[in-house]
Short mmCIF file of C-alpha atoms in Angstrom, two decimals:
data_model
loop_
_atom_site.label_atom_id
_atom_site.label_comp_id
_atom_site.label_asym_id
_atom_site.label_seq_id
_atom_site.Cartn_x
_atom_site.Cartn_y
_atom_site.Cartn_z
CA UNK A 1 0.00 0.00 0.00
CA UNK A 2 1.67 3.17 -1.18
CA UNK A 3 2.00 6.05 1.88
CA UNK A 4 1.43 8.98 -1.00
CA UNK A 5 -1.88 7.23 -2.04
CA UNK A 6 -2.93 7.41 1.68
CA UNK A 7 -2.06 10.90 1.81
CA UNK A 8 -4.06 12.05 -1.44
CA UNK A 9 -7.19 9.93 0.60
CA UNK A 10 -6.72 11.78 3.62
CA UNK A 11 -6.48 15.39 1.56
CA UNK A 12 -9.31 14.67 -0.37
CA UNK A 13 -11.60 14.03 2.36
CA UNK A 14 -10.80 17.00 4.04
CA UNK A 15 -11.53 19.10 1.04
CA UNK A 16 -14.94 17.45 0.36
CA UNK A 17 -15.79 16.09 3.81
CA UNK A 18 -16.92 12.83 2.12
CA UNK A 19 -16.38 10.70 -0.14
CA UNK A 20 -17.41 6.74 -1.56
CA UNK A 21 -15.18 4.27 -2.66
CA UNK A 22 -16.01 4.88 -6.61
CA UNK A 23 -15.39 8.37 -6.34
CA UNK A 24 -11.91 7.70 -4.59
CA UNK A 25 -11.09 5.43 -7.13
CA UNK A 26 -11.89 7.65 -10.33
CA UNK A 27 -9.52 10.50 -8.41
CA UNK A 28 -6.76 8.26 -7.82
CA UNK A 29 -6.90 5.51 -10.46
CA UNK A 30 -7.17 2.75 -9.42
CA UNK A 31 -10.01 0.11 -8.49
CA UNK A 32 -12.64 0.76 -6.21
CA UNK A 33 -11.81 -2.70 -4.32
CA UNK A 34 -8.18 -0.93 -3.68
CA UNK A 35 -9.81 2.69 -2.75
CA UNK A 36 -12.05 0.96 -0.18
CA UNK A 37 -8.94 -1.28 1.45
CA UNK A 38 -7.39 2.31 1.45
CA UNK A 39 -10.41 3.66 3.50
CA UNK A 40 -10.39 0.62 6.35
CA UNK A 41 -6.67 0.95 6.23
CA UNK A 42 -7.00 4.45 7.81
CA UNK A 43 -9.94 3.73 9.75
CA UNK A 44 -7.76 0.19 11.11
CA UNK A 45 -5.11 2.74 11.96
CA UNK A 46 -6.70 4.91 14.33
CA UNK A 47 -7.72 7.73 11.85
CA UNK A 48 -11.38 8.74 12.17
CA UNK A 49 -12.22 7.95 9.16
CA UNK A 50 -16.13 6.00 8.86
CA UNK A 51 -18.34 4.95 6.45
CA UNK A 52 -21.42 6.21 6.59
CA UNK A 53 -24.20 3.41 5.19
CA UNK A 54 -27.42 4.40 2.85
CA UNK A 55 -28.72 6.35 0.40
CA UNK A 56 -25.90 9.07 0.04
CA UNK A 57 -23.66 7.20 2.35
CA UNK A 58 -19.57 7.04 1.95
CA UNK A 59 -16.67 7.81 4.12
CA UNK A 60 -16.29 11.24 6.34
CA UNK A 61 -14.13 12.38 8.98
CA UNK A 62 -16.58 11.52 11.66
CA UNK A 63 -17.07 14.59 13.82
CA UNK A 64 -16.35 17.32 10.95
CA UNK A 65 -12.23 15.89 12.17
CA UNK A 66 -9.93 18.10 9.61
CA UNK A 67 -6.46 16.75 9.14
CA UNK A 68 -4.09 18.92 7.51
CA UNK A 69 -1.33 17.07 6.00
CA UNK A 70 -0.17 19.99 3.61
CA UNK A 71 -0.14 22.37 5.99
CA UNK A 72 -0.78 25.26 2.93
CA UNK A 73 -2.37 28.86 3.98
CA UNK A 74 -4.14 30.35 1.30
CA UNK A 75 -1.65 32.31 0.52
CA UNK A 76 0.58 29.31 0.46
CA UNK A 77 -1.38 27.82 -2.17
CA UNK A 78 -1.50 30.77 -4.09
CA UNK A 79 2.16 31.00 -4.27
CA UNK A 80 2.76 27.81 -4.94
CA UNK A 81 0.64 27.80 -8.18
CA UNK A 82 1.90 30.89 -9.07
CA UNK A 83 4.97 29.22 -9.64
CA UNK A 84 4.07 25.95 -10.85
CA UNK A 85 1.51 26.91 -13.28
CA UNK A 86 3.73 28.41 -15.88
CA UNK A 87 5.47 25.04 -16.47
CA UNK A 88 2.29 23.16 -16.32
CA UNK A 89 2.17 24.74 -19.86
CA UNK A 90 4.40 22.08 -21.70
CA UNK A 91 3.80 19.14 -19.95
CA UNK A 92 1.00 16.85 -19.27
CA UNK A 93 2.04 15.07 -16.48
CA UNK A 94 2.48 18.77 -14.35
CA UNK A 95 -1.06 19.69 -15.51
CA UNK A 96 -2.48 16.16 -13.95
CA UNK A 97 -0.73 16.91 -11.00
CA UNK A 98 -1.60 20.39 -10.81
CA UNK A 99 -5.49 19.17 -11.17
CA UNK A 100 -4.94 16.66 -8.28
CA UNK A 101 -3.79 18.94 -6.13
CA UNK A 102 -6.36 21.62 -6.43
CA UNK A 103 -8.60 18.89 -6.08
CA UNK A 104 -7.43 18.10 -2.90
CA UNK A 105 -6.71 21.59 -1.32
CA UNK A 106 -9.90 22.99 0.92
CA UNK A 107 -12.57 24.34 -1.28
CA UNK A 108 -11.94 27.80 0.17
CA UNK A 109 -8.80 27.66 -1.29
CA UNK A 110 -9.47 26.38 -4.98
CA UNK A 111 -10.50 29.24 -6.56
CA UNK A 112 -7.76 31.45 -5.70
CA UNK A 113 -5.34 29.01 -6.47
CA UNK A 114 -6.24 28.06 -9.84
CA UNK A 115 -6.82 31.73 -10.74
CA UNK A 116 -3.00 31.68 -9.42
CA UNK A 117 -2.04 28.53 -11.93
CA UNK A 118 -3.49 30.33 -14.75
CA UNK A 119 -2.35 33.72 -14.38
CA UNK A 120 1.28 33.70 -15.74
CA UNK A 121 2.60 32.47 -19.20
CA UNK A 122 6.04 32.28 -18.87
CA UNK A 123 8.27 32.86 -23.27
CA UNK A 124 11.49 32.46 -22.81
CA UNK A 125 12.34 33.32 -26.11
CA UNK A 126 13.24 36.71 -26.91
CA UNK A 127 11.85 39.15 -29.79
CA UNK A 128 12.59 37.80 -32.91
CA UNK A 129 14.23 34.69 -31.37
CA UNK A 130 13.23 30.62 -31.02
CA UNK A 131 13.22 29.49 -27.69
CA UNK A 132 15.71 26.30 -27.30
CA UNK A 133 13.96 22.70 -27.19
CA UNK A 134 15.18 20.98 -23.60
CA UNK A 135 17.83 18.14 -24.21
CA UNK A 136 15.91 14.93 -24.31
CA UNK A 137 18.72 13.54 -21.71
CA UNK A 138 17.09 16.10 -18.98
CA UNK A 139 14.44 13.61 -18.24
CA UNK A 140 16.48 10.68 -18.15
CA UNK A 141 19.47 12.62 -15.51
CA UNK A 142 16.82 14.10 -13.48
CA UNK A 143 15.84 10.63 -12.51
CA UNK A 144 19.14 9.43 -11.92
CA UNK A 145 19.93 13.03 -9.47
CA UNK A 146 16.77 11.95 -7.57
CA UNK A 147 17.80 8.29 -7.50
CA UNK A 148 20.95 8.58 -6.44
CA UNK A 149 22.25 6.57 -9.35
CA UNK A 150 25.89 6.71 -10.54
CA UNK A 151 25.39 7.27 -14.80
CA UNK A 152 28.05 6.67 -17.34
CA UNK A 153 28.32 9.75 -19.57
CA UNK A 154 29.72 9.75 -22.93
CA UNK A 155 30.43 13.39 -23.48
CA UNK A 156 32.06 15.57 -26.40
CA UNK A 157 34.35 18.56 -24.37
CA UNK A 158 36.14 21.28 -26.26
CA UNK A 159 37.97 20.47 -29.56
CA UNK A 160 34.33 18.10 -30.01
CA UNK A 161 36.82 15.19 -28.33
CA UNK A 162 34.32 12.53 -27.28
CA UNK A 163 35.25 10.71 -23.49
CA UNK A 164 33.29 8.19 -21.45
CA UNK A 165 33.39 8.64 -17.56
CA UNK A 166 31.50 7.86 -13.96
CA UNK A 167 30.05 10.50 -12.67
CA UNK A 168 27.56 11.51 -9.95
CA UNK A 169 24.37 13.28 -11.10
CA UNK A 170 23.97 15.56 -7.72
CA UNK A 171 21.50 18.52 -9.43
CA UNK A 172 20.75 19.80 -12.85
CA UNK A 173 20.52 23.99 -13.41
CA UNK A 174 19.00 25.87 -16.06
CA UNK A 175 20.02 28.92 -16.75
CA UNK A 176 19.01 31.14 -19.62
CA UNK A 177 17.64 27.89 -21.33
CA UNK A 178 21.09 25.78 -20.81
CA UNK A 179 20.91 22.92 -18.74
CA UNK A 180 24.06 22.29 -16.87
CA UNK A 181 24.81 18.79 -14.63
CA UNK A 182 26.79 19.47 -11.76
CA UNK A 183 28.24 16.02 -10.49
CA UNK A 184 31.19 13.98 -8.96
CA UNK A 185 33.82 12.37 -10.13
CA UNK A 186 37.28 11.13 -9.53
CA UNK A 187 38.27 13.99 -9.84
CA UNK A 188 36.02 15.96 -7.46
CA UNK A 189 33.29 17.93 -8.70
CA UNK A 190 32.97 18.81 -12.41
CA UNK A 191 30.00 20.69 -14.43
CA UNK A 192 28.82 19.60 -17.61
CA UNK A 193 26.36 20.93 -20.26
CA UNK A 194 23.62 18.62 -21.10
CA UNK A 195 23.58 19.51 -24.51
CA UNK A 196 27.51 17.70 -25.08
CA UNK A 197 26.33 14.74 -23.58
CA UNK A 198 25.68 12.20 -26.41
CA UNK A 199 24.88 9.48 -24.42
CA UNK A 200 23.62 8.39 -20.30
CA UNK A 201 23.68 5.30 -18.88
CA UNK A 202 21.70 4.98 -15.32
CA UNK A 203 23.33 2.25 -13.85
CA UNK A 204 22.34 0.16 -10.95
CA UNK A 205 24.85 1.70 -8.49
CA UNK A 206 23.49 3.83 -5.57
CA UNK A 207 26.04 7.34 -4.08
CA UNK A 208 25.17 9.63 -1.26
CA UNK A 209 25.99 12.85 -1.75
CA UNK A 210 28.80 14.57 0.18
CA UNK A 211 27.43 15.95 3.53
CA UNK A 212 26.55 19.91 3.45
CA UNK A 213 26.08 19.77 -0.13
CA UNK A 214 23.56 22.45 -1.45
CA UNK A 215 23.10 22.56 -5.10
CA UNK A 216 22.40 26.70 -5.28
CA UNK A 217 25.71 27.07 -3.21
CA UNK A 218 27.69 24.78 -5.51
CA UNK A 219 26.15 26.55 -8.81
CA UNK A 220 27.15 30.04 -7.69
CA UNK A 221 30.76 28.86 -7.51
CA UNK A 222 30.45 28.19 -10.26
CA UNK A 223 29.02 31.31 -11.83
CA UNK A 224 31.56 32.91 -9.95
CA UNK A 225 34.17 31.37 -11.61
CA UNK A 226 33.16 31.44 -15.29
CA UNK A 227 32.20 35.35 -15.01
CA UNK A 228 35.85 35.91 -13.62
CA UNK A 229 37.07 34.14 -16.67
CA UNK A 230 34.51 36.50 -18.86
CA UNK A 231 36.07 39.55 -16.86
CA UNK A 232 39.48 39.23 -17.57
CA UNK A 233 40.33 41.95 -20.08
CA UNK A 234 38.07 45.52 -19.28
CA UNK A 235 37.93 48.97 -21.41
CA UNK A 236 36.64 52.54 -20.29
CA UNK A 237 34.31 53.90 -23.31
CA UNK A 238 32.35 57.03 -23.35
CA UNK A 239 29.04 56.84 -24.88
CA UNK A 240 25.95 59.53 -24.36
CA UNK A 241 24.24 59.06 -21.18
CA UNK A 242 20.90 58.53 -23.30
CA UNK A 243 22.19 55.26 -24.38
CA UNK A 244 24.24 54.21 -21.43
CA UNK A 245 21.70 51.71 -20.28
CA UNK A 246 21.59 49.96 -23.42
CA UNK A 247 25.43 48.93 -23.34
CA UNK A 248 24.15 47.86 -19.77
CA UNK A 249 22.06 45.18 -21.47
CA UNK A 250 24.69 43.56 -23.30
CA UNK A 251 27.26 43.48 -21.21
CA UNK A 252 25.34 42.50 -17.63
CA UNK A 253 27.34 42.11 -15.01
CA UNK A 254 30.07 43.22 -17.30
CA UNK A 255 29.28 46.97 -17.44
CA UNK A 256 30.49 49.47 -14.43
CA UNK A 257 29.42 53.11 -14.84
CA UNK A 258 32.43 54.98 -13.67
CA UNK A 259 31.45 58.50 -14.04
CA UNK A 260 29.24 60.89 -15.57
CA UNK A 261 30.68 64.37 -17.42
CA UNK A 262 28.38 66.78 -19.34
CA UNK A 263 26.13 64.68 -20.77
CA UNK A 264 28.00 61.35 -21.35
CA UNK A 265 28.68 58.57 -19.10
CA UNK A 266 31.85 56.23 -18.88
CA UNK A 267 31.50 52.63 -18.38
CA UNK A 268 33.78 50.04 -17.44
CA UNK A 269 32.79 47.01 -19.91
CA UNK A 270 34.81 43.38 -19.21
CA UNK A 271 34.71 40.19 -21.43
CA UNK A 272 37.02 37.43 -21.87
CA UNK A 273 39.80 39.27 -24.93
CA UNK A 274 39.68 42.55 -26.52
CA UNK A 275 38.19 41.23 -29.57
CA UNK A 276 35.15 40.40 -27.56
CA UNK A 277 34.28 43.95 -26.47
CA UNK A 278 35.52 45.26 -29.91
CA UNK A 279 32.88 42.54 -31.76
CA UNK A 280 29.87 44.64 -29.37
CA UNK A 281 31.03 48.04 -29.85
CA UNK A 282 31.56 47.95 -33.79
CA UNK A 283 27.96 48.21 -33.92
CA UNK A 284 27.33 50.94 -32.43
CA UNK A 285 29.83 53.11 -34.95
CA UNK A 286 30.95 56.99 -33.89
CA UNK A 287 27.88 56.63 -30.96
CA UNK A 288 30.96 55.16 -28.46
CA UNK A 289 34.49 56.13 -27.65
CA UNK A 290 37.00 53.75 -26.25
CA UNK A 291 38.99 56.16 -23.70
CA UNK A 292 41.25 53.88 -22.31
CA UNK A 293 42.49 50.14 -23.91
CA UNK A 294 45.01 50.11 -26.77
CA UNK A 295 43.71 46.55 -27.63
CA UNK A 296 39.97 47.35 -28.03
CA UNK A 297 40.92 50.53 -30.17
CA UNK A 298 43.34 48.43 -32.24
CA UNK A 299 40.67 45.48 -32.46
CA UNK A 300 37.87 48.23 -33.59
CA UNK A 301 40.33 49.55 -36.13
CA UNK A 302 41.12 45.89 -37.76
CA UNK A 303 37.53 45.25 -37.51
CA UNK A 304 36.68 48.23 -39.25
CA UNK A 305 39.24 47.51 -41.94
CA UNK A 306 38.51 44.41 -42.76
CA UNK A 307 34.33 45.69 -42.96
CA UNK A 308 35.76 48.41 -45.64
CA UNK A 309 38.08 45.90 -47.97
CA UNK A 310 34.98 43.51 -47.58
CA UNK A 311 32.05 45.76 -48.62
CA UNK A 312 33.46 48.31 -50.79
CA UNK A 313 31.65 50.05 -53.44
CA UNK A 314 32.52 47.87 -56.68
#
């Protein structure tokens, strides 16, 4: 008898009071023989749980009993469809669940918290852009991460060099519509992006992940690290303070206003090599100045060469 099955019982008796054994069973699926073995399995266990015979009989919490196994507020609920309901959008199996479970919350609550499941739509692509399909191999390391299972990975790293390895599934991020696995190996903790992995094998083979680990902690390390690799070369430009914000938005993190002088602003902007922050700023023409870095000015010039030779009036 399966403790979660008990649990939806329980929850959906206190949001409808009662209940019979067919109605049970259409909720949960399965037969009405197993919802009523359900019902005398609470009842056998000390829960007040009754049925009540005749004409519009079924099971109640004798003596209007409420048992509140979720625990929710209203405001509780509403969050917590606020933030589910956007990715009930693209799957079937969240929607189910997200039916269930208003289902089972009090009756006072259900209204608010399905206006909550409907209220956002979440695009992640941007104007004019395709949003990225998830790799199929999400589903399939998500279940190993909450298995605990070891999974050999057959992944293609840089130079598209192909390498089979052990690892640890311990959590899986997205960010910005890249899913990353951050796992253990042998040698120590290693992040890979889902879309390299060609192949993953769940094995058999059960870990426990180190003690103190916290997935948001570890993931932030590594943000940390790969931004301070993106930061490494920085130039001060001088653009009008009009427009200031929108170097902002491509560079992120990346852009530092360092002062503001009669009508323009100077900003700090980082990235990886000159030719990086030269690539950005060739677009914007005579609107930006570079003020201080040889190698962005010299990058910008060869740039600019090479657009002349390439697009010259013929």
């Amino acid at each position: 008898m399966r403790a979660d099955r008990l649990v939806a019982v329980l929850l959906l008796m206190q949001a409808r009071g009662q209940v019979t054994a067919a109605e049970l069973a259409g909720e949960l699926e399965v037969s009405v023989a197993t919802a009523r073995r359900d019902l005398e399995a609470l009842s056998s266990a000390g829960v007040p749980v009754y049925p009540q015979p005749g004409r519009g009989g079924g099971w109640r919490l004798v003596g209007r009993a409420r048992t509140d196994l979720s625990g929710l507020t209203s405001a509780e609920a509403r969050a917590l469809f606020l933030l589910v309901g956007p990715a009930a959008a693209g799957s079937p199996e969240v929607r189910a669940a997200l039916r269930k479970l208003v289902r089972a919350l009090p009756e006072t609550f259900r209204e608010g918290a399905q206006a909550a499941a409907d209220a956002v739509v979440v695009d992640v692509a941007g104007w004019g852009g395709v949003g990225r399909e998830r790799p199929a191999l999400v589903g399939v390391l998500q279940e190993a991460v909450v298995g605990r299972r070891r999974v050999v990975l057959v992944y293609e790293g840089r130079g598209r060099v192909r390498s089979e390895r052990v690892v640890e599934p311990w959590g899986l991020v997205d960010k910005d519509e890249v899913w990353y696995l951050v796992a253990g190996t042998g040698a120590g903790e290693r992040t890979f992006r889902v879309d390299r992995v060609v192949s993953a094998r769940v094995t058999e083979e059960v870990f426990e992940r180190p003690e103190g680990f916290e997935l948001s902690v570890a993931w932030e390390r590594v943000v940390s690290e790969v931004e301070r690799r993106r930061s490494s070369v920085s130039a001060v430009v001088s653009v009008e303070s009009r427009f200031a914000h929108v170097l902002g938005d491509q560079f992120g993190r990346h852009c530092e206003v360092v002062e503001e002088v009669g009508g323009r602003t100077r900003v700090r902007l980082s990235a990886a090599t000159p030719l990086m922050i030269a690539q950005v700023l060739a677009g914007w023409g005579a609107l930006v100045e570079v003020v201080e870095s040889g190698a962005v000015r010299a990058e910008l010039a060869r740039l600019g060469a090479e657009l002349v030779a390439g697009n010259a009036v013929r």
